[in-house]
Amino acid sequence: MHKPVMSAEVIEGLAVKTGGRYIDATLGDGGHAQALLEAIGPTGRLLGVDRDAEALEQARSVLWDWREQYVEARANFESLAEVASTHDFLGADGVLFDLGVRSAQLDHPERGFSFMQDGPLDMRMDQRQDWTAADLVNEWTESELAQVIWRYGEERAARRIAAAVVARREERRFTRTLDLAEVVELAVGGRRGKTHPATRTFQALRMRVNEELQAIEIGVRSAIDLVRPGGRIAVLTYHSLEDRLVKQICNRHVGQWQSLQAGGQEWVGEQPQLQRVTRKPLVPSVAEVRENPRARSAKLRIVERMKT
Ligand SMILES: C[S@@+](CC[C@H](N)C(=O)[O-])C[C@H]1O[C@@H](n2cnc3c(N)ncnc32)[C@H](O)[C@@H]1O
């Protein structure tokens, strides 16, 4: 199992208390969940959510010793409000989101996330979903493809890549990840620097197939609504699109004080009101990045629901 990213900072940032009730909205392999369970002690409770059945299975064995205090739910965190209500976690003390895919999803080529190892063009986090990356790549129009690659991958060569994909699929449909990675690499014009030329395109397809930004928007908003006043939310992101969105959602609830013409000030923002626990996002230590390259791009934002 890979070490959870910024685990100490997450526990400290959430101000985890003995006997508390916490939600891990992205259970993955259960690394952060284990740290949370250790911190809440025998009287605390944890709800672990993931949309990937393999993640839940893996976490179950890691968290076996805490089975009396731990409840799992297979769900998209988009439905966090409903899941929390079902399991009696409304008014929780804190919620953690550790976004993106787990390392095992990337390491298992049969899940179709990797452009380094060959696998089916799949990319579904939840394998009950009835469409895959192959459907997107083979069926969507050239302009739809270009838009996805541009919007979710921030890839400057999006149009060129979309045109190359459409030209190739007229001869033969795409079914494998490496096949697509090669076409993208050619369209981008070969390798430059350390990053694989298909990185952004694969990120874009993954985000669209799993509707990740929509889930973040709804999930983080639900977490803000459901934590108790004084409760905290911690979000770990791994690229700028995710981080920007999380920042925007939080800013709306942090709001701002505006001067009134008649004198005094009024707070303008969305309820419930939040305050930032850290002004800037936290980043991992040099030592952690050296030990765990996956942590390299991590940013941790922590907010607290105001006690009104
Ligand atoms: C980076 S991993 C979490 C790793 C975990 N914190 C650990 O310590 O092992 C992200 C996990 O979130 C899950 N996930 C991503 N988006 C999700 C969503 N919208 N709803 C539920 N789970 C999601 C993925 O399936 C993956 O298992």
mmCIF file of C-alpha atoms and ligand atoms in Angstrom:
data_model
loop_
_atom_site.group_PDB
_atom_site.id
_atom_site.type_symbol
_atom_site.label_atom_id
_atom_site.label_comp_id
_atom_site.label_asym_id
_atom_site.label_seq_id
_atom_site.Cartn_x
_atom_site.Cartn_y
_atom_site.Cartn_z
ATOM 1 C CA MET A 1 0.000 0.000 0.000
ATOM 2 C CA HIS A 2 1.218 3.514 -0.792
ATOM 3 C CA LYS A 3 1.650 5.944 2.084
ATOM 4 C CA PRO A 4 -1.233 8.416 2.354
ATOM 5 C CA VAL A 5 -0.275 11.890 1.172
ATOM 6 C CA MET A 6 0.295 14.574 3.860
ATOM 7 C CA SER A 7 -1.295 12.332 6.460
ATOM 8 C CA ALA A 8 -0.006 14.248 9.513
ATOM 9 C CA GLU A 9 -1.097 17.577 7.998
ATOM 10 C CA VAL A 10 -4.576 16.169 7.292
ATOM 11 C CA ILE A 11 -5.054 14.926 10.865
ATOM 12 C CA GLU A 12 -3.764 18.168 12.306
ATOM 13 C CA GLY A 13 -5.680 20.309 9.812
ATOM 14 C CA LEU A 14 -8.962 18.588 10.604
ATOM 15 C CA ALA A 15 -8.189 19.064 14.325
ATOM 16 C CA VAL A 16 -9.267 15.455 14.778
ATOM 17 C CA LYS A 17 -10.614 14.846 18.245
ATOM 18 C CA THR A 18 -10.996 11.724 20.308
ATOM 19 C CA GLY A 19 -14.478 10.271 19.998
ATOM 20 C CA GLY A 20 -15.258 12.352 16.873
ATOM 21 C CA ARG A 21 -17.283 11.382 13.798
ATOM 22 C CA TYR A 22 -15.444 11.786 10.497
ATOM 23 C CA ILE A 23 -16.102 11.030 6.852
ATOM 24 C CA ASP A 24 -13.420 9.931 4.416
ATOM 25 C CA ALA A 25 -15.148 10.696 1.116
ATOM 26 C CA THR A 26 -12.360 9.088 -0.973
ATOM 27 C CA LEU A 27 -11.427 5.972 0.944
ATOM 28 C CA GLY A 28 -9.010 4.515 -1.650
ATOM 29 C CA ASP A 29 -6.690 2.009 0.027
ATOM 30 C CA GLY A 30 -7.717 3.226 3.461
ATOM 31 C CA GLY A 31 -4.438 4.948 4.376
ATOM 32 C CA HIS A 32 -5.938 8.231 5.570
ATOM 33 C CA ALA A 33 -8.854 6.305 7.068
ATOM 34 C CA GLN A 34 -6.441 4.316 9.210
ATOM 35 C CA ALA A 35 -4.751 7.501 10.443
ATOM 36 C CA LEU A 36 -8.191 8.998 11.206
ATOM 37 C CA LEU A 37 -9.285 5.886 13.125
ATOM 38 C CA GLU A 38 -6.077 5.901 15.141
ATOM 39 C CA ALA A 39 -6.641 9.564 15.998
ATOM 40 C CA ILE A 40 -10.312 9.278 17.038
ATOM 41 C CA GLY A 41 -9.670 6.349 19.362
ATOM 42 C CA PRO A 42 -12.122 3.588 20.322
ATOM 43 C CA THR A 43 -15.122 5.869 20.834
ATOM 44 C CA GLY A 44 -14.959 7.639 17.467
ATOM 45 C CA ARG A 45 -16.692 6.646 14.217
ATOM 46 C CA LEU A 46 -15.668 6.792 10.589
ATOM 47 C CA LEU A 47 -17.681 6.611 7.378
ATOM 48 C CA GLY A 48 -15.599 5.631 4.342
ATOM 49 C CA VAL A 49 -16.935 6.354 0.852
ATOM 50 C CA ASP A 50 -15.588 5.282 -2.531
ATOM 51 C CA ARG A 51 -17.177 4.621 -5.907
ATOM 52 C CA ASP A 52 -14.618 1.916 -6.741
ATOM 53 C CA ALA A 53 -15.480 -1.576 -5.449
ATOM 54 C CA GLU A 54 -11.801 -2.653 -5.488
ATOM 55 C CA ALA A 55 -10.870 0.279 -3.248
ATOM 56 C CA LEU A 56 -13.536 -0.645 -0.705
ATOM 57 C CA GLU A 57 -12.337 -4.238 -0.666
ATOM 58 C CA GLN A 58 -8.721 -3.203 -0.139
ATOM 59 C CA ALA A 59 -9.670 -0.726 2.585
ATOM 60 C CA ARG A 60 -11.808 -3.320 4.347
ATOM 61 C CA SER A 61 -8.793 -5.540 4.985
ATOM 62 C CA VAL A 62 -6.618 -2.599 6.078
ATOM 63 C CA LEU A 63 -9.327 -1.386 8.482
ATOM 64 C CA TRP A 64 -10.404 -4.787 9.800
ATOM 65 C CA ASP A 65 -9.232 -4.063 13.358
ATOM 66 C CA TRP A 66 -11.569 -1.072 13.496
ATOM 67 C CA ARG A 67 -14.597 -2.805 11.952
ATOM 68 C CA GLU A 68 -16.833 -1.943 14.915
ATOM 69 C CA GLN A 69 -16.268 1.783 14.414
ATOM 70 C CA TYR A 70 -16.071 1.903 10.696
ATOM 71 C CA VAL A 71 -18.841 1.815 8.106
ATOM 72 C CA GLU A 72 -18.290 1.803 4.335
ATOM 73 C CA ALA A 73 -20.465 3.000 1.473
ATOM 74 C CA ARG A 74 -20.019 2.434 -2.239
ATOM 75 C CA ALA A 75 -21.149 5.705 -3.687
ATOM 76 C CA ASN A 76 -20.144 8.741 -5.672
ATOM 77 C CA PHE A 77 -19.398 11.491 -3.146
ATOM 78 C CA GLU A 78 -21.789 13.566 -5.207
ATOM 79 C CA SER A 79 -24.442 11.882 -3.046
ATOM 80 C CA LEU A 80 -22.592 12.566 0.204
ATOM 81 C CA ALA A 81 -25.604 14.198 1.842
ATOM 82 C CA GLU A 82 -27.747 11.121 1.297
ATOM 83 C CA VAL A 83 -24.998 8.682 2.310
ATOM 84 C CA ALA A 84 -24.214 10.656 5.477
ATOM 85 C CA SER A 85 -27.872 10.765 6.388
ATOM 86 C CA THR A 86 -28.312 7.006 5.853
ATOM 87 C CA HIS A 87 -25.371 6.222 8.136
ATOM 88 C CA ASP A 88 -26.107 8.871 10.765
ATOM 89 C CA PHE A 89 -23.177 11.139 9.913
ATOM 90 C CA LEU A 90 -25.032 14.418 9.495
ATOM 91 C CA GLY A 91 -23.331 16.972 11.762
ATOM 92 C CA ALA A 92 -19.971 15.151 11.412
ATOM 93 C CA ASP A 93 -16.831 16.738 12.864
ATOM 94 C CA GLY A 94 -14.937 16.664 9.603
ATOM 95 C CA VAL A 95 -14.783 15.445 6.010
ATOM 96 C CA LEU A 96 -11.716 14.536 3.980
ATOM 97 C CA PHE A 97 -11.456 14.499 0.170
ATOM 98 C CA ASP A 98 -8.241 13.083 -1.312
ATOM 99 C CA LEU A 99 -9.098 13.581 -4.970
ATOM 100 C CA GLY A 100 -8.173 11.734 -8.121
ATOM 101 C CA VAL A 101 -7.352 8.100 -8.685
ATOM 102 C CA ARG A 102 -5.577 5.735 -6.332
ATOM 103 C CA SER A 103 -2.170 4.408 -7.284
ATOM 104 C CA ALA A 104 -3.533 0.887 -7.714
ATOM 105 C CA GLN A 105 -5.982 2.159 -10.338
ATOM 106 C CA LEU A 106 -3.003 3.515 -12.288
ATOM 107 C CA ASP A 107 -0.833 0.476 -11.627
ATOM 108 C CA HIS A 108 -3.418 -2.026 -12.900
ATOM 109 C CA PRO A 109 -3.405 -1.685 -16.685
ATOM 110 C CA GLU A 110 -6.719 -3.527 -17.000
ATOM 111 C CA ARG A 111 -8.470 -0.485 -15.472
ATOM 112 C CA GLY A 112 -7.421 1.465 -18.546
ATOM 113 C CA PHE A 113 -6.043 4.614 -16.875
ATOM 114 C CA SER A 114 -2.424 4.167 -17.903
ATOM 115 C CA PHE A 115 -0.651 5.427 -20.992
ATOM 116 C CA MET A 116 2.498 3.607 -19.903
ATOM 117 C CA GLN A 117 1.067 0.089 -19.802
ATOM 118 C CA ASP A 118 -1.354 -1.396 -22.282
ATOM 119 C CA GLY A 119 -4.926 -2.036 -21.244
ATOM 120 C CA PRO A 120 -8.509 -1.648 -22.436
ATOM 121 C CA LEU A 121 -9.562 1.971 -22.955
ATOM 122 C CA ASP A 122 -11.792 2.023 -19.894
ATOM 123 C CA MET A 123 -10.989 4.627 -17.151
ATOM 124 C CA ARG A 124 -14.191 4.114 -15.155
ATOM 125 C CA MET A 125 -13.736 4.557 -11.418
ATOM 126 C CA ASP A 126 -17.092 2.898 -10.882
ATOM 127 C CA GLN A 127 -17.287 -0.189 -13.047
ATOM 128 C CA ARG A 128 -21.086 -0.152 -12.921
ATOM 129 C CA GLN A 129 -21.044 2.892 -15.171
ATOM 130 C CA ASP A 130 -22.324 1.906 -18.609
ATOM 131 C CA TRP A 131 -19.919 3.905 -20.789
ATOM 132 C CA THR A 132 -16.146 4.047 -20.946
ATOM 133 C CA ALA A 133 -13.304 6.103 -22.410
ATOM 134 C CA ALA A 134 -13.516 3.936 -25.547
ATOM 135 C CA ASP A 135 -17.074 5.163 -26.157
ATOM 136 C CA LEU A 136 -15.959 8.753 -25.799
ATOM 137 C CA VAL A 137 -12.920 8.362 -28.055
ATOM 138 C CA ASN A 138 -14.782 6.386 -30.748
ATOM 139 C CA GLU A 139 -18.185 8.090 -30.746
ATOM 140 C CA TRP A 140 -17.837 11.764 -29.864
ATOM 141 C CA THR A 141 -17.460 14.327 -32.632
ATOM 142 C CA GLU A 142 -14.118 15.922 -33.385
ATOM 143 C CA SER A 143 -15.151 19.226 -31.842
ATOM 144 C CA GLU A 144 -16.539 17.541 -28.716
ATOM 145 C CA LEU A 145 -13.270 15.639 -28.338
ATOM 146 C CA ALA A 146 -11.204 18.779 -28.812
ATOM 147 C CA GLN A 147 -13.300 20.558 -26.207
ATOM 148 C CA VAL A 148 -12.879 17.784 -23.634
ATOM 149 C CA ILE A 149 -9.112 17.622 -24.163
ATOM 150 C CA TRP A 150 -8.820 21.405 -23.969
ATOM 151 C CA ARG A 151 -11.118 21.942 -21.011
ATOM 152 C CA TYR A 152 -10.078 19.049 -18.762
ATOM 153 C CA GLY A 153 -6.497 18.617 -19.920
ATOM 154 C CA GLU A 154 -5.661 22.264 -20.638
ATOM 155 C CA GLU A 155 -3.852 20.796 -23.650
ATOM 156 C CA ARG A 156 -2.816 23.372 -26.246
ATOM 157 C CA ALA A 157 -2.682 20.753 -29.017
ATOM 158 C CA ALA A 158 -6.294 19.682 -28.324
ATOM 159 C CA ARG A 159 -7.553 20.354 -31.863
ATOM 160 C CA ARG A 160 -4.649 18.558 -33.484
ATOM 161 C CA ILE A 161 -5.092 15.562 -31.193
ATOM 162 C CA ALA A 162 -8.851 15.395 -31.844
ATOM 163 C CA ALA A 163 -8.280 15.523 -35.600
ATOM 164 C CA ALA A 164 -5.677 12.733 -35.410
ATOM 165 C CA VAL A 165 -7.975 10.566 -33.294
ATOM 166 C CA VAL A 166 -10.900 11.012 -35.690
ATOM 167 C CA ALA A 167 -8.729 10.279 -38.754
ATOM 168 C CA ARG A 168 -7.381 7.095 -37.188
ATOM 169 C CA ARG A 169 -10.710 5.787 -35.910
ATOM 170 C CA GLU A 170 -12.156 5.921 -39.405
ATOM 171 C CA GLU A 171 -9.798 3.055 -40.253
ATOM 172 C CA ARG A 172 -9.900 1.215 -36.955
ATOM 173 C CA ARG A 173 -11.666 1.899 -33.656
ATOM 174 C CA PHE A 174 -9.624 2.487 -30.528
ATOM 175 C CA THR A 175 -9.753 -0.276 -27.937
ATOM 176 C CA ARG A 176 -6.369 -0.053 -26.143
ATOM 177 C CA THR A 177 -4.650 2.636 -24.099
ATOM 178 C CA LEU A 178 -1.210 2.372 -25.729
ATOM 179 C CA ASP A 179 -2.731 2.612 -29.190
ATOM 180 C CA LEU A 180 -4.355 5.927 -28.215
ATOM 181 C CA ALA A 181 -1.204 7.136 -26.420
ATOM 182 C CA GLU A 182 0.820 6.588 -29.614
ATOM 183 C CA VAL A 183 -1.633 8.528 -31.790
ATOM 184 C CA VAL A 184 -1.622 11.389 -29.266
ATOM 185 C CA GLU A 185 2.168 11.372 -29.068
ATOM 186 C CA LEU A 186 2.445 11.655 -32.850
ATOM 187 C CA ALA A 187 -0.139 14.447 -32.990
ATOM 188 C CA VAL A 188 1.631 16.410 -30.255
ATOM 189 C CA GLY A 189 4.905 15.997 -32.102
ATOM 190 C CA GLY A 190 6.869 13.553 -29.987
ATOM 191 C CA ARG A 191 8.380 13.817 -26.550
ATOM 192 C CA ARG A 192 9.616 16.995 -24.966
ATOM 193 C CA GLY A 193 10.918 17.052 -21.435
ATOM 194 C CA LYS A 194 9.985 14.558 -18.759
ATOM 195 C CA THR A 195 6.201 14.490 -19.115
ATOM 196 C CA HIS A 196 4.666 11.948 -21.501
ATOM 197 C CA PRO A 197 2.874 13.778 -24.340
ATOM 198 C CA ALA A 198 -0.349 11.872 -23.615
ATOM 199 C CA THR A 199 -0.494 12.938 -19.948
ATOM 200 C CA ARG A 200 -2.921 15.821 -20.436
ATOM 201 C CA THR A 201 -5.146 13.962 -22.878
ATOM 202 C CA PHE A 202 -5.452 10.975 -20.566
ATOM 203 C CA GLN A 203 -6.172 13.262 -17.606
ATOM 204 C CA ALA A 204 -8.891 14.969 -19.643
ATOM 205 C CA LEU A 205 -10.557 11.722 -20.710
ATOM 206 C CA ARG A 206 -10.449 10.357 -17.162
ATOM 207 C CA MET A 207 -11.996 13.531 -15.765
ATOM 208 C CA ARG A 208 -14.776 13.532 -18.341
ATOM 209 C CA VAL A 209 -15.527 9.802 -18.117
ATOM 210 C CA ASN A 210 -15.882 10.098 -14.343
ATOM 211 C CA GLU A 211 -17.418 13.590 -14.381
ATOM 212 C CA GLU A 212 -14.918 14.526 -11.717
ATOM 213 C CA LEU A 213 -15.389 18.292 -11.609
ATOM 214 C CA GLN A 214 -19.134 17.979 -11.260
ATOM 215 C CA ALA A 215 -18.660 15.514 -8.401
ATOM 216 C CA ILE A 216 -16.239 17.891 -6.643
ATOM 217 C CA GLU A 217 -18.650 20.820 -6.996
ATOM 218 C CA ILE A 218 -21.572 18.899 -5.513
ATOM 219 C CA GLY A 219 -19.583 16.791 -3.032
ATOM 220 C CA VAL A 220 -17.610 19.611 -1.420
ATOM 221 C CA ARG A 221 -20.747 21.747 -1.253
ATOM 222 C CA SER A 222 -22.571 18.886 0.510
ATOM 223 C CA ALA A 223 -19.712 18.494 2.976
ATOM 224 C CA ILE A 224 -19.931 22.198 3.843
ATOM 225 C CA ASP A 225 -23.645 21.783 4.485
ATOM 226 C CA LEU A 226 -23.389 18.655 6.555
ATOM 227 C CA VAL A 227 -20.497 19.257 8.980
ATOM 228 C CA ARG A 228 -21.414 20.681 12.363
ATOM 229 C CA PRO A 229 -20.661 24.352 13.090
ATOM 230 C CA GLY A 230 -16.949 24.314 13.956
ATOM 231 C CA GLY A 231 -16.487 21.189 11.811
ATOM 232 C CA ARG A 232 -13.715 21.103 9.216
ATOM 233 C CA ILE A 233 -13.196 20.035 5.620
ATOM 234 C CA ALA A 234 -9.830 19.057 4.178
ATOM 235 C CA VAL A 235 -9.311 18.694 0.422
ATOM 236 C CA LEU A 236 -6.181 17.288 -1.212
ATOM 237 C CA THR A 237 -5.887 18.095 -4.927
ATOM 238 C CA TYR A 238 -3.274 17.065 -7.472
ATOM 239 C CA HIS A 239 -3.679 19.483 -10.355
ATOM 240 C CA SER A 240 -4.660 23.048 -10.990
ATOM 241 C CA LEU A 241 -8.165 22.408 -12.356
ATOM 242 C CA GLU A 242 -9.193 20.588 -9.193
ATOM 243 C CA ASP A 243 -7.477 23.065 -6.904
ATOM 244 C CA ARG A 244 -8.984 26.086 -8.647
ATOM 245 C CA LEU A 245 -12.468 24.647 -8.343
ATOM 246 C CA VAL A 246 -12.057 23.807 -4.652
ATOM 247 C CA LYS A 247 -10.685 27.295 -4.016
ATOM 248 C CA GLN A 248 -13.665 28.880 -5.794
ATOM 249 C CA ILE A 249 -16.207 26.818 -3.848
ATOM 250 C CA CYS A 250 -14.533 27.695 -0.546
ATOM 251 C CA ASN A 251 -14.221 31.389 -1.467
ATOM 252 C CA ARG A 252 -17.958 31.614 -2.085
ATOM 253 C CA HIS A 253 -18.578 30.500 1.502
ATOM 254 C CA VAL A 254 -15.702 32.419 3.057
ATOM 255 C CA GLY A 255 -17.358 35.454 1.479
ATOM 256 C CA GLN A 256 -16.179 38.981 2.193
ATOM 257 C CA TRP A 257 -16.994 42.014 4.285
ATOM 258 C CA GLN A 258 -18.307 44.962 2.285
ATOM 259 C CA SER A 259 -18.578 48.521 3.512
ATOM 260 C CA LEU A 260 -22.095 49.918 3.648
ATOM 261 C CA GLN A 261 -22.875 53.443 2.487
ATOM 262 C CA ALA A 262 -24.668 54.059 5.765
ATOM 263 C CA GLY A 263 -21.540 53.010 7.627
ATOM 264 C CA GLY A 264 -20.519 49.668 9.055
ATOM 265 C CA GLN A 265 -19.973 46.483 7.097
ATOM 266 C CA GLU A 266 -21.950 43.517 5.955
ATOM 267 C CA TRP A 267 -20.797 40.002 5.160
ATOM 268 C CA VAL A 268 -21.587 38.876 1.611
ATOM 269 C CA GLY A 269 -21.283 35.213 0.699
ATOM 270 C CA GLU A 270 -23.029 31.880 0.545
ATOM 271 C CA GLN A 271 -24.326 30.220 3.674
ATOM 272 C CA PRO A 272 -23.088 28.383 5.634
ATOM 273 C CA GLN A 273 -20.158 30.699 6.231
ATOM 274 C CA LEU A 274 -16.654 29.246 6.281
ATOM 275 C CA GLN A 275 -13.315 30.473 7.503
ATOM 276 C CA ARG A 276 -9.969 29.412 6.107
ATOM 277 C CA VAL A 277 -7.826 27.463 8.528
ATOM 278 C CA THR A 278 -4.750 28.137 6.422
ATOM 279 C CA ARG A 279 -4.560 31.171 4.166
ATOM 280 C CA LYS A 280 -2.576 29.372 1.472
ATOM 281 C CA PRO A 281 -2.852 25.688 0.609
ATOM 282 C CA LEU A 282 -0.341 23.472 2.386
ATOM 283 C CA VAL A 283 2.152 21.508 0.315
ATOM 284 C CA PRO A 284 4.135 18.392 1.234
ATOM 285 C CA SER A 285 7.594 18.560 2.742
ATOM 286 C CA VAL A 286 10.654 18.011 0.579
ATOM 287 C CA ALA A 287 11.280 14.774 2.462
ATOM 288 C CA GLU A 288 7.781 13.453 1.681
ATOM 289 C CA VAL A 289 8.103 14.269 -2.025
ATOM 290 C CA ARG A 290 11.451 12.510 -2.129
ATOM 291 C CA GLU A 291 9.920 9.425 -0.571
ATOM 292 C CA ASN A 292 6.616 9.541 -2.461
ATOM 293 C CA PRO A 293 6.713 11.207 -5.892
ATOM 294 C CA ARG A 294 2.902 11.068 -6.090
ATOM 295 C CA ALA A 295 2.828 13.740 -3.368
ATOM 296 C CA ARG A 296 4.768 16.147 -5.618
ATOM 297 C CA SER A 297 1.800 18.134 -6.895
ATOM 298 C CA ALA A 298 -0.415 17.849 -3.789
ATOM 299 C CA LYS A 299 -2.128 20.882 -2.287
ATOM 300 C CA LEU A 300 -4.112 20.715 0.909
ATOM 301 C CA ARG A 301 -6.877 23.226 1.653
ATOM 302 C CA ILE A 302 -8.628 23.293 5.009
ATOM 303 C CA VAL A 303 -11.721 25.257 5.924
ATOM 304 C CA GLU A 304 -13.909 25.433 9.012
ATOM 305 C CA ARG A 305 -17.628 26.016 9.221
ATOM 306 C CA MET A 306 -18.283 29.096 11.295
ATOM 307 C CA LYS A 307 -20.140 28.784 14.569
ATOM 308 C CA THR A 308 -22.994 31.188 13.952
HETATM 309 C C1 LIG B 1 -6.242 9.373 -4.177
HETATM 310 S S1 LIG B 1 -7.314 8.085 -3.876
HETATM 311 C C2 LIG B 1 -7.547 8.112 -2.137
HETATM 312 C C3 LIG B 1 -6.445 7.457 -1.350
HETATM 313 C C4 LIG B 1 -6.742 7.364 0.136
HETATM 314 N N1 LIG B 1 -6.848 8.652 0.753
HETATM 315 C C5 LIG B 1 -5.729 6.509 0.835
HETATM 316 O O1 LIG B 1 -5.119 6.986 1.808
HETATM 317 O O2 LIG B 1 -5.536 5.350 0.450
HETATM 318 C C6 LIG B 1 -8.843 8.659 -4.456
HETATM 319 C C7 LIG B 1 -9.985 7.679 -4.319
HETATM 320 O O3 LIG B 1 -11.182 8.427 -4.479
HETATM 321 C C8 LIG B 1 -12.096 7.693 -5.250
HETATM 322 N N2 LIG B 1 -12.977 8.678 -5.883
HETATM 323 C C9 LIG B 1 -12.638 9.625 -6.776
HETATM 324 N N3 LIG B 1 -13.709 10.355 -7.122
HETATM 325 C C10 LIG B 1 -14.753 9.860 -6.394
HETATM 326 C C11 LIG B 1 -16.128 10.205 -6.285
HETATM 327 N N4 LIG B 1 -16.659 11.193 -7.010
HETATM 328 N N5 LIG B 1 -16.896 9.518 -5.429
HETATM 329 C C12 LIG B 1 -16.364 8.514 -4.663
HETATM 330 N N6 LIG B 1 -15.070 8.122 -4.736
HETATM 331 C C13 LIG B 1 -14.276 8.801 -5.587
HETATM 332 C C14 LIG B 1 -11.251 6.890 -6.213
HETATM 333 O O4 LIG B 1 -11.946 5.733 -6.631
HETATM 334 C C15 LIG B 1 -10.022 6.569 -5.369
HETATM 335 O O5 LIG B 1 -10.140 5.327 -4.750
#
